[in-house]
Every structure is written in structure tokens, then in C-alpha cells.
């Protein structure tokens, strides 16, 4: 073990050079942090994406904040975020607990569960577009008339279709997170509970759920902040329609910037997106109390 | 590599002896105790099979439809297997530059995942082993990146890429992909690296090892599961990425797979079986990897995110 002679102590206390972190930092500053300020700057300009960028004061912000489509996009985003969370969180929690046991058949099921993890959102959206076709899709195929609706053309239904497809694609990922969380719970806790005569449901609420606290926070944060990035799936599946019924904020930003060629307004929407994401992440951290991320912040 | 084999295994959480998974390897035939001993979980089983159906039915539909010809698609029951299965749709897709899109995806994925791993690993090492305000600040910056929907920065990135004359090149996809992979990579890698016992570093330091040597000969072997996890996770993200290609590339020669699915959909909008064949083809490589490396992939991802 290290002696306490002066020279070896000095050798031991010498940490690595901060330069080792420099390449990662440079990349990240260049393509994430600087653009973060860039989007704020561009929100005060007028730019069509090709020509000159002109400073234009608050006009983009006035446009964006008075446009009813912005409010609608926020509302759609909030709805999709809320419904995806209440659909995905319980399903992935229960599936995670279910698949964490060591029975063979559950392991086999779990293998198939994770296939959607491999698919791109574009592939999933295209598959569902075909599947939901009222004439050639699942509805007529299974002979269930109520499934043979114009799912993507009905502005009352389409939001729930989007929520369902999002769940289909992302529940497997969160199941995996919960599965890992459950496997780290010491078996002795369950053994003790069983000796005390606790049933399965009691064990779930008294042991599994509290022990999964940090897993729940991690998964929920990824779920909620992630729902601000559902761009690909919705873009290919519905294009934001019909009407504005699935035009959520990232999609609205894309269409404003790259289709309507108003980069200033799109940047203002980007700033709103950043602020919401940051606020949600901080809120979730607070709700979770002083968790590991906080301790990492201090102890780094 | 040989010199690293003498290092004792770290007390990784994954091998915690008390977890239920671990017990499987214990006394062979003995029935595991724990919740498994209770009455069979009928409700859980029912839910499990139900979810399986939800997962499988769309996949089945896609595969079955991709094997139908146009006539069969319009006349047969959508859920029935084709009476005369055909690979014509696959041939059509493969004849339409599919190989090139595949190669583009491969270049972009390897070209961003490898550098991202390298710089993230170095940063994680510095953050875990080093001290000082600069490193704390660096780490906080990366943590901030986790909380922000970075896609909101796409407009300035578009501007930068255009100004750098990189628009419509594969490099335009690689550079921001590296940056976006860094926060989660550094987080997972540094979480794992904290578990490497300090004494090992100290004894190597006393032997006169440089940080560079300690990084490759101690930290890397000890965190290999995390490196694999991070690599796979980022590779999936880049391979399936859609927004960067949509905004930063334009011509068919720089098209990547997810974008090609979307354009196929436009070109063959009347030929649904062909569109679905392209979906199957784009997914097939990942499926093969999954079948081969499933255990590593899943245990890596599980460990990476539940730490």
C-alpha cells in the first residue's frame, strides 16, 4: 500500500490532465452549446434559410407568441407527453418486473419484446401507416370492423394512435431499464417479506416499488424529456395532421423553419423547446429529491 | 492486452451475488425461492402474452405483406400469408440503390460511434480521476446536455454545416452525431469507472505509469461492458437517426437508410408491399446482430441505464 513519504504522495495526488476531456468538450461546445446560444440569437433575426441573416428584433417572437398554431402545438405536445407517460410508465414497470424473474419462458418472451428497440422510427411509422389502412390493414384482416377505421384521418382518434405507436416503440426500452433495476434489488428483502407472510402484491408495493425509486426517476425523465423529441415518428406517420391535430412542437419548429422558410420563428420555437425540456428535467430531479445525479454534480 | 489479465475483476454491480438472476447459477436443480415460489402469476402471464401479441402482430403483418405481389395485396386477406409468396419486392428495393444507402448508414454509424467512444472515454477518465474546477464544469456541461432536447439546436447546426460547405456530405451527419452522443456516453462510462478500485490506479501510478497507459491498460479493460453498452446504444441511435439526414443531406448519394425508407414510401406509394419490403430490409441487419449478440446487448443496456 502507498507509503506516506512525500514524493509518492505527490505522485498519487496528481490527477490526470484536464486536457483529456478537451476533445469531447470541444465537440460538445461546437455542436451543442454554441448552437444553443445560436438558436437564441437566430430567434431575433429574419432568415429564410438561404439568404442573408438580418437582425429583426422581437418580430419572430411576436409572430410565434401570437400565432394560435404555437399554442396548439404546445397543447398537442402536452397531451402526447401526458398520455404517453401514463400509458408507458405502468406497462414498462410491470413488464420490467415480470421479465426480471428467471423463468425460461419469461426470458423467451423478453427476447421478442425488445425487437422494436431495433427499428427506426421511420420504419415503425411506415409499418403502422400500412397496418392502419382501413382497407388493407389490420382491421379488415382480423375481421374486426371497429379496427377498420380511418385512424390517421380522424382528428379525434389520431392523437391516441400516435400515443399507441410511441408506446409500441419505446416501452421495450423502458422495460429494459426496469428489468435492470429489479435485478439489483437484493433477494434477501423478498425472502424476509415471505417469512413475514407478505403476498405478491404486498411485496410489489412494499419492496419493489420503493427500491425502484431511482429507476423510476431515470425512466420518467427519459420518457418525458424524450417526448419532446418524437419528431421522426410523427413526421412520417401523420406529418402533423390531419389539420394541426398532431403537430407537436418539434414538428412545428421543423415545418416553420424548413417548409415555411421562416428560420427566425422556428428558432423562437426551438428556444421554447429548450426551456420546456430544461424545466421538466429540473422538476423531475426535484421530485426525486437529492438523487444520484445531484451527488454526481457535487462529487465530480 | 495480456498484461491486463492479472487485474482482479471489479466489484461490479452486475455480479452482485444477491440478485435473483444470479441465483440461477447457484445450486443447479433446486427450485429458486423468492417470488417464484408463490402461486403462478396468472395476471402477469396474461399481460405478458398480451404485450407479446401487440409487439408481434405489426411485425408479422409487415413481413407477410412484403412477400405479396400487388394483386395478392389487393385481393387477399391482409393477415393471411400470401398464396404465392414472392421476393420481387425485395428485388425491386435492392435494385434501387439500397446497397448504397446501407453503405452510407454504415459509414455514418461507424464514423460517429468510434470517435464518440474515444473522446467520451477520455473525458470520463479525466472526470473520474482528475480534480479541479475545469473538470467539474465540463461534467456539468455534459449533464446539462442530457436535460436539453438537443434537436432544438438543429437550425444553427444547419447554418454551421452550410457555412462550412459540408451540406449534403456524410461528414455533415457524423460531426453533430458525435457531439450528441457525448453526454450519455460520458455519464455511463464515468458511472462505471467510479467502481474501479482506487488502489489499482495508485499502484500503477507508483510503478510510474502515465495516465495514458492507465487509461488503456486499466480503465478500459475494467469498463469494457460499459464501453460496449455505450457503443451499441449510440450505434442504434445513429443508424436509426432521421432528423439530421432529413435536414443536412439532400441528394440520393448521401441518403441513409431511414431516409431511404421515407423516400421509397413516396416513390412507391401505390406499391405498399415494396415499401414494407424496404422496411424489412432496413431492419434485417440489426435483427441479425440482435440474434447473434443479444445477451451482451441486453445485459449491457440494462446495466448501463440502471446504474
Coordinates of C-alpha atoms in Angstrom, one line a residue:
Chain A
X1 CA 0.0 0.0 0.0
X2 CA 1.2 3.6 -0.6
X3 CA 3.7 4.8 1.9
X4 CA 3.4 8.3 3.2
X5 CA 6.7 9.6 2.0
X6 CA 6.4 12.9 0.4
X7 CA 7.3 12.0 -3.1
X8 CA 4.9 9.1 -3.5
X9 CA 2.1 11.1 -2.0
X10 CA 2.7 13.8 -4.5
X11 CA 2.7 11.2 -7.3
X12 CA -0.6 9.7 -6.1
X13 CA -2.3 13.0 -5.8
X14 CA -1.5 14.0 -9.3
X15 CA -4.7 13.5 -11.2
X16 CA -4.8 13.3 -15.0
X17 CA -4.6 16.3 -17.1
X18 CA -7.9 18.1 -17.8
X19 CA -6.8 18.0 -21.4
X20 CA -8.1 14.5 -21.7
X21 CA -11.6 15.9 -21.5
X22 CA -10.9 18.6 -24.1
X23 CA -11.7 16.7 -27.3
X24 CA -15.2 15.7 -26.0
X25 CA -15.7 19.2 -24.7
X26 CA -14.8 20.8 -28.0
X27 CA -17.2 18.7 -29.9
X28 CA -19.9 19.3 -27.5
X29 CA -19.4 23.0 -27.3
X30 CA -19.2 23.3 -31.1
X31 CA -22.3 21.3 -31.9
X32 CA -24.5 21.6 -28.9
X33 CA -23.7 24.5 -26.6
X34 CA -22.8 27.1 -29.3
X35 CA -25.9 26.2 -31.3
X36 CA -27.9 26.5 -28.1
X37 CA -26.9 30.2 -28.0
X38 CA -27.2 30.3 -31.7
X39 CA -30.8 29.4 -31.6
X40 CA -31.4 32.1 -29.1
X41 CA -29.6 34.6 -31.4
X42 CA -31.4 33.5 -34.5
X43 CA -34.8 34.0 -32.8
X44 CA -34.1 37.7 -33.0
X45 CA -33.4 37.6 -36.7
X46 CA -35.1 37.2 -40.0
X47 CA -33.7 34.4 -42.2
X48 CA -35.2 32.2 -45.0
X49 CA -32.5 29.6 -44.6
X50 CA -30.6 30.5 -47.8
X51 CA -30.1 34.3 -48.0
X52 CA -28.8 36.8 -45.5
X53 CA -29.5 36.8 -41.8
X54 CA -30.8 40.1 -40.7
X55 CA -31.4 41.3 -37.1
X56 CA -35.1 41.8 -36.7
X57 CA -35.7 42.5 -33.0
X58 CA -38.7 40.8 -31.4
X59 CA -40.7 40.3 -34.6
X60 CA -40.2 36.5 -34.7
X61 CA -41.2 36.3 -31.1
X62 CA -44.3 38.3 -31.7
X63 CA -45.2 36.1 -34.6
X64 CA -44.7 32.9 -32.7
X65 CA -46.4 34.1 -29.5
X66 CA -49.4 35.5 -31.2
X67 CA -49.8 32.6 -33.6
X68 CA -52.6 30.2 -32.4
X69 CA -50.7 27.3 -34.0
X70 CA -48.0 27.7 -31.4
X71 CA -50.5 27.4 -28.6
X72 CA -52.0 24.4 -30.4
X73 CA -48.6 22.8 -30.8
X74 CA -47.9 23.3 -27.1
X75 CA -51.2 21.7 -26.2
X76 CA -50.6 18.8 -28.6
X77 CA -47.1 18.3 -27.1
X78 CA -48.5 18.4 -23.6
X79 CA -51.3 15.9 -24.4
X80 CA -48.9 13.5 -26.1
X81 CA -46.4 13.8 -23.2
X82 CA -49.1 13.2 -20.7
X83 CA -50.8 10.3 -22.4
X84 CA -47.5 8.6 -23.4
X85 CA -46.3 8.8 -19.8
X86 CA -49.5 7.3 -18.3
X87 CA -49.6 4.6 -20.9
X88 CA -45.9 3.7 -21.0
X89 CA -44.8 4.1 -17.3
X90 CA -47.1 1.4 -15.8
X91 CA -46.7 -1.0 -18.7
X92 CA -42.9 -0.8 -18.8
X93 CA -42.7 -1.0 -15.0
X94 CA -44.9 -4.2 -14.9
X95 CA -43.2 -5.8 -17.9
X96 CA -39.8 -5.0 -16.3
X97 CA -40.8 -6.7 -13.1
X98 CA -42.4 -9.6 -15.0
X99 CA -39.4 -10.3 -17.2
X100 CA -36.8 -9.9 -14.4
X101 CA -37.7 -13.3 -12.9
X102 CA -35.5 -16.1 -14.1
X103 CA -38.1 -18.4 -15.7
X104 CA -37.2 -19.7 -19.1
X105 CA -40.5 -18.7 -20.8
X106 CA -40.3 -15.1 -19.5
X107 CA -36.7 -14.9 -20.8
X108 CA -38.0 -16.1 -24.2
X109 CA -40.8 -13.5 -24.2
X110 CA -38.4 -10.8 -23.3
X111 CA -36.2 -11.6 -26.3
X112 CA -39.2 -10.8 -28.5
X113 CA -40.2 -7.8 -26.5
X114 CA -37.0 -6.0 -27.4
X115 CA -37.3 -6.3 -31.2
X116 CA -39.0 -2.8 -31.5
X117 CA -35.8 -1.3 -30.0
X118 CA -34.0 -2.1 -33.2
X119 CA -36.4 -0.4 -35.6
X120 CA -36.0 3.1 -36.7
X121 CA -38.9 5.5 -36.1
X122 CA -39.3 5.9 -39.8
X123 CA -39.7 2.1 -40.2
X124 CA -42.2 1.9 -37.4
X125 CA -44.2 4.8 -38.8
X126 CA -44.3 3.4 -42.3
X127 CA -45.3 -0.1 -41.0
X128 CA -48.1 1.4 -38.9
X129 CA -49.3 3.5 -41.8
X130 CA -49.9 0.3 -43.8
X131 CA -51.2 -1.6 -40.8
X132 CA -53.8 1.1 -40.0
X133 CA -55.1 1.3 -43.6
X134 CA -58.9 1.0 -43.4
X135 CA -59.0 -1.3 -46.5
X136 CA -55.8 -3.3 -46.5
X137 CA -54.7 -3.2 -42.8
X138 CA -55.2 -5.0 -39.5
X139 CA -59.0 -4.2 -39.2
X140 CA -60.2 -6.0 -42.3
X141 CA -57.5 -8.6 -41.8
X142 CA -58.8 -9.6 -38.4
X143 CA -62.4 -9.1 -39.5
X144 CA -62.9 -6.6 -36.7
X145 CA -65.0 -3.7 -38.1
X146 CA -64.2 -1.3 -35.3
X147 CA -60.5 -1.6 -36.2
X148 CA -61.2 -0.7 -39.8
X149 CA -61.4 3.0 -39.2
X150 CA -59.6 5.8 -40.9
X151 CA -57.3 6.0 -37.9
X152 CA -54.9 8.6 -39.3
X153 CA -57.5 10.7 -41.0
X154 CA -59.7 11.2 -38.0
X155 CA -58.6 14.2 -35.9
X156 CA -60.2 12.9 -32.8
X157 CA -58.5 9.5 -32.9
X158 CA -55.1 10.3 -34.4
X159 CA -53.6 11.6 -31.2
X160 CA -54.3 8.3 -29.5
X161 CA -52.9 6.4 -32.4
X162 CA -49.7 8.4 -32.1
X163 CA -49.6 7.7 -28.4
X164 CA -50.1 4.0 -29.0
X165 CA -47.3 3.8 -31.7
X166 CA -44.9 5.7 -29.4
X167 CA -45.7 3.2 -26.7
X168 CA -45.1 0.3 -29.0
X169 CA -41.7 1.6 -29.9
X170 CA -40.5 2.9 -26.6
X171 CA -42.0 0.6 -23.9
X172 CA -39.4 -2.1 -24.7
X173 CA -36.6 0.4 -23.9
X174 CA -38.1 1.4 -20.5
X175 CA -38.9 -2.3 -19.8
X176 CA -35.2 -3.0 -20.1
X177 CA -34.4 -0.2 -17.7
X178 CA -36.9 -1.5 -15.1
X179 CA -35.7 -5.1 -15.7
X180 CA -32.2 -4.0 -14.7
X181 CA -33.5 -2.1 -11.8
X182 CA -35.4 -5.0 -10.4
X183 CA -32.5 -7.3 -10.7
X184 CA -30.5 -5.1 -8.4
X185 CA -32.9 -5.5 -5.6
X186 CA -31.4 -7.8 -3.0
X187 CA -33.3 -11.1 -2.9
X188 CA -33.0 -11.1 0.9
X189 CA -35.6 -8.4 1.0
X190 CA -38.1 -10.7 -0.7
X191 CA -37.1 -13.7 1.5
X192 CA -37.7 -11.7 4.6
X193 CA -41.0 -10.5 3.3
X194 CA -42.0 -14.0 2.5
X195 CA -41.2 -15.2 6.0
X196 CA -43.4 -12.4 7.3
X197 CA -46.1 -13.8 5.0
X198 CA -46.4 -10.9 2.5
X199 CA -48.1 -11.8 -0.7
X200 CA -47.0 -10.9 -4.2
X201 CA -49.0 -7.7 -4.3
X202 CA -47.7 -6.6 -0.9
X203 CA -44.2 -7.4 -1.9
X204 CA -44.6 -5.3 -5.0
X205 CA -45.8 -2.2 -3.1
X206 CA -43.6 -2.7 -0.1
X207 CA -40.3 -3.7 -1.7
X208 CA -40.2 -3.5 -5.5
X209 CA -41.7 0.0 -5.9
X210 CA -39.7 1.8 -3.2
X211 CA -36.5 0.1 -4.3
X212 CA -37.0 1.2 -7.8
X213 CA -37.3 4.9 -6.9
X214 CA -34.2 5.9 -8.8
X215 CA -35.0 3.7 -11.7
X216 CA -38.5 5.3 -11.9
X217 CA -36.9 8.8 -11.9
X218 CA -34.4 7.9 -14.6
X219 CA -37.0 6.2 -16.8
X220 CA -39.6 9.0 -16.3
X221 CA -37.1 11.7 -17.1
X222 CA -36.1 10.0 -20.3
X223 CA -39.8 9.4 -21.1
X224 CA -40.9 13.0 -20.5
X225 CA -37.9 14.8 -22.0
X226 CA -37.8 12.2 -24.7
X227 CA -41.4 13.1 -25.7
X228 CA -40.0 16.4 -26.9
X229 CA -38.0 14.5 -29.5
X230 CA -40.8 12.4 -31.0
X231 CA -40.2 14.2 -34.2
X232 CA -39.3 11.4 -36.6
X233 CA -42.2 9.1 -35.8
X234 CA -44.9 11.8 -36.0
X235 CA -43.4 13.4 -39.1
X236 CA -43.5 10.1 -41.1
X237 CA -46.8 8.8 -39.5
X238 CA -49.0 11.8 -39.8
X239 CA -47.0 14.8 -40.9
X240 CA -48.7 16.7 -38.1
X241 CA -52.1 16.2 -39.5
X242 CA -54.9 15.9 -40.1
X243 CA -55.1 19.7 -39.8
X244 CA -52.9 20.6 -36.8
X245 CA -54.1 17.7 -34.6
X246 CA -50.7 16.0 -34.2
X247 CA -48.4 18.9 -35.0
X248 CA -46.3 18.9 -31.8
X249 CA -43.7 21.4 -31.0
X250 CA -40.6 19.9 -32.7
X251 CA -42.6 19.2 -35.8
X252 CA -44.0 22.7 -35.8
X253 CA -40.4 24.0 -35.5
X254 CA -39.3 21.9 -38.5
X255 CA -42.2 22.9 -40.7
X256 CA -41.9 26.6 -39.8
X257 CA -38.2 26.6 -40.5
X258 CA -37.6 24.2 -43.4
X259 CA -41.0 24.2 -45.1
X260 CA -42.3 27.8 -44.5
X261 CA -38.7 29.1 -44.6
X262 CA -39.0 31.2 -41.5
X263 CA -35.9 30.3 -39.5
X264 CA -36.4 33.2 -37.1
X265 CA -39.8 32.0 -35.9
X266 CA -38.5 28.4 -35.9
X267 CA -35.6 29.4 -33.7
X268 CA -38.0 31.1 -31.3
X269 CA -39.9 27.7 -31.2
X270 CA -36.5 26.0 -30.6
X271 CA -35.8 28.2 -27.6
X272 CA -39.3 27.4 -26.2
X273 CA -38.4 23.7 -26.7
X274 CA -35.2 24.1 -24.8
X275 CA -36.8 26.0 -21.9
X276 CA -39.5 23.4 -21.6
X277 CA -37.0 20.5 -21.7
X278 CA -34.8 22.1 -19.1
X279 CA -37.7 23.0 -16.8
X280 CA -39.1 19.4 -16.9
X281 CA -35.8 17.8 -16.2
X282 CA -35.2 20.1 -13.2
X283 CA -38.7 19.5 -12.0
X284 CA -38.3 15.7 -12.2
X285 CA -34.9 15.9 -10.4
X286 CA -36.6 18.0 -7.6
X287 CA -39.4 15.5 -7.3
X288 CA -36.9 12.7 -6.9
X289 CA -35.2 14.5 -4.1
X290 CA -31.4 14.6 -3.8
X291 CA -30.6 11.8 -6.2
X292 CA -27.5 10.4 -7.7
X293 CA -27.2 13.0 -10.4
X294 CA -27.1 15.6 -7.7
X295 CA -24.4 13.8 -5.9
X296 CA -22.5 13.5 -9.2
X297 CA -22.7 17.2 -9.6
X298 CA -21.1 17.7 -6.2
X299 CA -18.6 14.8 -6.1
X300 CA -17.3 15.1 -9.6
Chain B
X1 CA -3.9 -6.8 -23.5
X2 CA -2.1 -9.7 -21.9
X3 CA -0.8 -7.5 -19.1
X4 CA -4.3 -6.6 -18.1
X5 CA -5.5 -10.1 -17.4
X6 CA -3.9 -10.2 -13.9
X7 CA -6.1 -7.4 -12.7
X8 CA -8.8 -8.7 -10.4
X9 CA -12.4 -8.3 -11.5
X10 CA -14.0 -5.1 -10.2
X11 CA -16.9 -5.4 -7.7
X12 CA -19.3 -4.6 -10.5
X13 CA -23.0 -4.3 -9.6
X14 CA -23.9 -6.6 -12.3
X15 CA -22.4 -9.5 -10.5
X16 CA -24.0 -8.7 -7.1
X17 CA -24.4 -12.2 -5.6
X18 CA -27.7 -11.4 -4.0
X19 CA -29.7 -10.7 -7.1
X20 CA -32.2 -13.2 -8.2
X21 CA -30.8 -13.6 -11.6
X22 CA -27.5 -14.7 -10.1
X23 CA -29.2 -17.5 -8.1
X24 CA -29.9 -19.4 -11.3
X25 CA -26.3 -20.3 -11.4
X26 CA -26.3 -21.5 -7.8
X27 CA -27.4 -25.0 -6.8
X28 CA -28.4 -26.4 -10.1
X29 CA -31.7 -28.2 -9.8
X30 CA -33.0 -26.6 -6.7
X31 CA -36.1 -24.5 -7.4
X32 CA -35.4 -20.8 -6.8
X33 CA -37.1 -19.3 -3.8
X34 CA -38.2 -15.7 -3.8
X35 CA -41.3 -14.5 -5.6
X36 CA -41.1 -17.5 -7.9
X37 CA -42.2 -19.8 -5.1
X38 CA -45.6 -18.1 -4.9
X39 CA -48.7 -19.1 -6.8
X40 CA -48.2 -18.8 -10.5
X41 CA -48.7 -15.2 -11.6
X42 CA -51.6 -15.6 -13.9
X43 CA -52.4 -11.9 -14.3
X44 CA -48.7 -11.2 -15.1
X45 CA -48.6 -14.0 -17.5
X46 CA -51.7 -12.8 -19.3
X47 CA -50.4 -9.3 -19.5
X48 CA -47.1 -10.7 -20.8
X49 CA -48.6 -12.7 -23.6
X50 CA -50.9 -9.8 -24.5
X51 CA -48.0 -7.5 -24.9
X52 CA -46.3 -10.1 -27.0
X53 CA -49.3 -10.1 -29.3
X54 CA -49.1 -6.3 -29.5
X55 CA -45.4 -6.5 -30.4
X56 CA -45.7 -9.4 -32.9
X57 CA -48.8 -8.6 -34.9
X58 CA -47.4 -5.5 -36.7
X59 CA -44.2 -7.3 -37.4
X60 CA -46.0 -10.3 -38.8
X61 CA -48.1 -8.0 -41.0
X62 CA -45.1 -6.2 -42.4
X63 CA -43.3 -9.5 -43.2
X64 CA -46.3 -11.2 -44.7
X65 CA -47.3 -8.2 -46.8
X66 CA -43.8 -7.7 -48.1
X67 CA -44.0 -11.2 -49.7
X68 CA -47.2 -10.5 -51.6
X69 CA -47.4 -9.3 -55.1
X70 CA -49.6 -6.3 -56.0
X71 CA -52.6 -8.4 -57.0
X72 CA -52.3 -10.5 -53.9
X73 CA -52.1 -7.4 -51.7
X74 CA -55.4 -6.0 -53.1
X75 CA -57.3 -9.2 -53.1
X76 CA -56.2 -11.4 -50.2
X77 CA -57.0 -11.0 -46.5
X78 CA -54.3 -8.7 -45.1
X79 CA -53.4 -11.0 -42.3
X80 CA -53.2 -14.2 -44.3
X81 CA -49.9 -15.4 -45.7
X82 CA -49.5 -15.0 -49.4
X83 CA -50.7 -17.8 -51.6
X84 CA -47.8 -17.3 -54.0
X85 CA -45.0 -15.7 -51.9
X86 CA -42.7 -13.6 -54.0
X87 CA -39.3 -11.9 -53.4
X88 CA -39.9 -9.5 -56.3
X89 CA -40.5 -6.6 -53.9
X90 CA -37.1 -7.2 -52.3
X91 CA -35.5 -7.4 -55.7
X92 CA -37.1 -4.0 -56.6
X93 CA -35.8 -2.4 -53.4
X94 CA -32.3 -3.9 -53.8
X95 CA -32.2 -2.6 -57.4
X96 CA -33.0 0.9 -56.2
X97 CA -29.6 1.7 -54.7
X98 CA -30.4 0.0 -51.4
X99 CA -26.8 -1.2 -51.1
X100 CA -25.5 2.4 -51.3
X101 CA -27.9 3.7 -48.6
X102 CA -26.8 0.8 -46.5
X103 CA -23.1 1.7 -47.0
X104 CA -23.9 5.3 -46.2
X105 CA -25.6 4.3 -43.0
X106 CA -22.6 2.1 -42.1
X107 CA -20.1 4.9 -42.8
X108 CA -22.0 7.4 -40.7
X109 CA -22.6 5.0 -37.8
X110 CA -19.0 3.8 -37.6
X111 CA -17.7 7.2 -38.3
X112 CA -19.5 8.7 -35.4
X113 CA -19.6 5.9 -32.8
X114 CA -15.9 5.2 -32.8
X115 CA -14.8 8.8 -32.3
X116 CA -17.6 9.5 -29.8
X117 CA -16.5 6.5 -27.8
X118 CA -12.9 7.6 -27.9
X119 CA -13.4 11.2 -26.7
X120 CA -16.1 10.2 -24.2
X121 CA -13.9 7.6 -22.7
X122 CA -11.0 10.0 -22.3
X123 CA -13.4 12.6 -20.8
X124 CA -14.9 10.1 -18.4
X125 CA -11.4 9.1 -17.3
X126 CA -10.4 12.7 -16.6
X127 CA -13.7 13.4 -14.8
X128 CA -13.5 10.4 -12.5
X129 CA -9.7 10.5 -11.8
X130 CA -9.0 14.2 -12.1
X131 CA -9.7 17.2 -9.9
X132 CA -10.3 20.8 -10.4
X133 CA -12.9 23.3 -11.4
X134 CA -12.4 22.8 -15.1
X135 CA -13.4 19.2 -15.0
X136 CA -16.4 19.8 -12.7
X137 CA -17.6 22.4 -15.1
X138 CA -17.0 20.1 -18.0
X139 CA -19.0 17.4 -16.4
X140 CA -21.8 19.7 -15.5
X141 CA -22.0 20.9 -19.1
X142 CA -22.4 17.3 -20.3
X143 CA -25.1 16.7 -17.6
X144 CA -26.9 19.7 -18.9
X145 CA -26.9 18.2 -22.4
X146 CA -28.9 15.3 -21.0
X147 CA -31.7 17.5 -19.9
X148 CA -32.0 19.5 -23.1
X149 CA -33.7 18.4 -26.2
X150 CA -30.7 19.0 -28.4
X151 CA -32.7 18.7 -31.6
X152 CA -33.9 22.2 -30.8
X153 CA -30.4 23.3 -32.0
X154 CA -30.9 22.0 -35.5
X155 CA -31.3 25.4 -37.1
X156 CA -27.9 26.8 -36.0
X157 CA -26.3 23.4 -36.9
X158 CA -27.8 23.7 -40.3
X159 CA -26.3 27.1 -40.6
X160 CA -22.9 26.0 -39.4
X161 CA -22.8 23.0 -41.7
X162 CA -23.8 25.1 -44.7
X163 CA -21.2 27.7 -43.9
X164 CA -18.5 25.0 -43.6
X165 CA -19.5 23.8 -47.0
X166 CA -20.4 20.4 -45.6
X167 CA -24.0 20.4 -46.5
X168 CA -25.1 17.2 -48.3
X169 CA -22.0 15.3 -47.2
X170 CA -21.8 12.3 -44.9
X171 CA -19.4 14.4 -42.6
X172 CA -22.4 16.7 -42.0
X173 CA -24.1 13.8 -40.3
X174 CA -21.1 12.5 -38.5
X175 CA -20.0 15.7 -36.7
X176 CA -23.2 16.5 -34.9
X177 CA -23.9 12.8 -34.2
X178 CA -20.6 12.6 -32.3
X179 CA -21.5 15.7 -30.2
X180 CA -25.0 14.4 -29.4
X181 CA -23.6 11.1 -28.3
X182 CA -21.2 12.6 -25.8
X183 CA -23.4 13.4 -22.7
X184 CA -25.0 10.0 -22.3
X185 CA -21.7 8.2 -23.1
X186 CA -19.7 10.2 -20.5
X187 CA -22.4 9.6 -17.9
X188 CA -22.5 5.9 -18.3
X189 CA -18.7 5.5 -18.7
X190 CA -17.9 7.6 -15.7
X191 CA -20.5 5.8 -13.6
X192 CA -18.7 2.5 -14.3
X193 CA -15.3 3.9 -13.9
X194 CA -16.0 5.1 -10.4
X195 CA -16.3 1.4 -9.4
X196 CA -12.7 0.7 -10.4
X197 CA -10.9 0.5 -7.1
X198 CA -8.6 3.5 -6.5
X199 CA -5.8 1.2 -5.2
X200 CA -5.3 -0.2 -8.6
X201 CA -4.7 3.2 -10.1
X202 CA -2.5 4.1 -7.2
X203 CA -0.3 1.1 -7.5
X204 CA 0.1 1.6 -11.3
X205 CA 0.9 5.2 -10.6
X206 CA 3.6 4.2 -8.1
X207 CA 5.0 1.9 -10.8
X208 CA 5.4 5.1 -12.8
X209 CA 2.6 4.6 -15.3
X210 CA 1.3 7.6 -17.2
X211 CA -2.3 8.5 -17.4
X212 CA -2.4 7.4 -21.0
X213 CA -1.1 4.0 -20.0
X214 CA -3.5 3.7 -17.1
X215 CA -6.4 4.6 -19.3
X216 CA -5.8 1.9 -21.8
X217 CA -4.3 -0.8 -19.6
X218 CA -6.5 -0.5 -16.5
X219 CA -9.6 1.7 -17.1
X220 CA -10.5 0.3 -20.5
X221 CA -10.4 -3.4 -19.6
X222 CA -12.3 -2.7 -16.4
X223 CA -15.1 -0.8 -18.0
X224 CA -15.4 -2.9 -21.1
X225 CA -19.1 -3.8 -20.5
X226 CA -19.9 -0.1 -20.3
X227 CA -17.9 0.7 -23.4
X228 CA -19.9 -2.0 -25.3
X229 CA -23.2 -0.7 -23.9
X230 CA -22.4 2.9 -24.9
X231 CA -21.2 1.8 -28.3
X232 CA -24.4 -0.2 -29.0
X233 CA -26.7 2.5 -27.7
X234 CA -25.1 5.2 -29.8
X235 CA -24.9 2.9 -32.9
X236 CA -28.6 2.2 -32.7
X237 CA -29.3 5.9 -32.3
X238 CA -27.2 7.0 -35.3
X239 CA -28.2 4.1 -37.5
X240 CA -31.9 4.9 -37.0
X241 CA -31.4 8.7 -37.0
X242 CA -33.8 10.6 -39.2
X243 CA -33.7 14.3 -38.4
X244 CA -30.1 15.1 -39.3
X245 CA -30.2 13.3 -42.6
X246 CA -33.5 15.0 -43.4
X247 CA -32.1 18.4 -42.8
X248 CA -28.4 18.1 -43.6
X249 CA -28.4 16.0 -46.7
X250 CA -30.3 16.2 -49.9
X251 CA -29.0 14.0 -52.8
X252 CA -29.5 10.3 -53.2
X253 CA -25.8 9.7 -53.0
X254 CA -25.7 10.8 -49.3
X255 CA -29.0 9.2 -48.4
X256 CA -29.0 6.9 -45.3
X257 CA -31.4 4.0 -44.7
X258 CA -34.1 5.6 -42.5
X259 CA -34.4 8.4 -45.0
X260 CA -34.5 6.0 -47.9
X261 CA -37.5 4.3 -46.3
X262 CA -39.2 7.6 -46.4
X263 CA -38.4 8.3 -50.0
X264 CA -39.3 4.8 -51.0
X265 CA -42.6 5.4 -49.5
X266 CA -43.0 8.5 -51.7
X267 CA -41.8 6.7 -54.8
X268 CA -43.7 3.5 -54.4
X269 CA -46.8 4.9 -52.7
X270 CA -49.0 2.6 -54.6
X271 CA -46.8 -0.4 -54.0
X272 CA -47.2 -1.0 -50.3
X273 CA -45.6 -4.5 -50.4
X274 CA -42.5 -2.9 -51.8
X275 CA -42.4 -0.2 -49.2
X276 CA -42.7 -2.8 -46.5
X277 CA -40.0 -4.9 -48.1
X278 CA -37.7 -1.9 -47.7
X279 CA -38.7 -1.7 -44.0
X280 CA -37.8 -5.4 -43.6
X281 CA -34.5 -5.0 -45.4
X282 CA -33.5 -1.9 -43.4
X283 CA -34.3 -3.8 -40.2
X284 CA -32.7 -7.1 -41.1
X285 CA -29.1 -6.2 -40.4
X286 CA -29.9 -5.1 -36.8
X287 CA -32.0 -8.2 -36.3
X288 CA -29.1 -10.4 -37.3
X289 CA -26.9 -8.6 -34.9
X290 CA -29.6 -8.9 -32.2
X291 CA -29.8 -12.7 -32.7
X292 CA -26.1 -13.1 -32.5
X293 CA -25.2 -10.7 -29.7
X294 CA -28.5 -10.5 -27.8
X295 CA -27.2 -11.4 -24.4
X296 CA -24.4 -8.9 -24.5
X297 CA -26.6 -6.2 -26.0
X298 CA -29.4 -6.6 -23.5
X299 CA -27.3 -7.1 -20.4
X300 CA -25.1 -4.1 -21.4
X301 CA -28.1 -1.8 -21.9
X302 CA -29.7 -3.0 -18.7
X303 CA -26.6 -2.4 -16.7
X304 CA -25.8 0.9 -18.4
X305 CA -29.1 2.5 -17.6
X306 CA -30.0 1.1 -14.2
X307 CA -26.7 2.1 -12.6

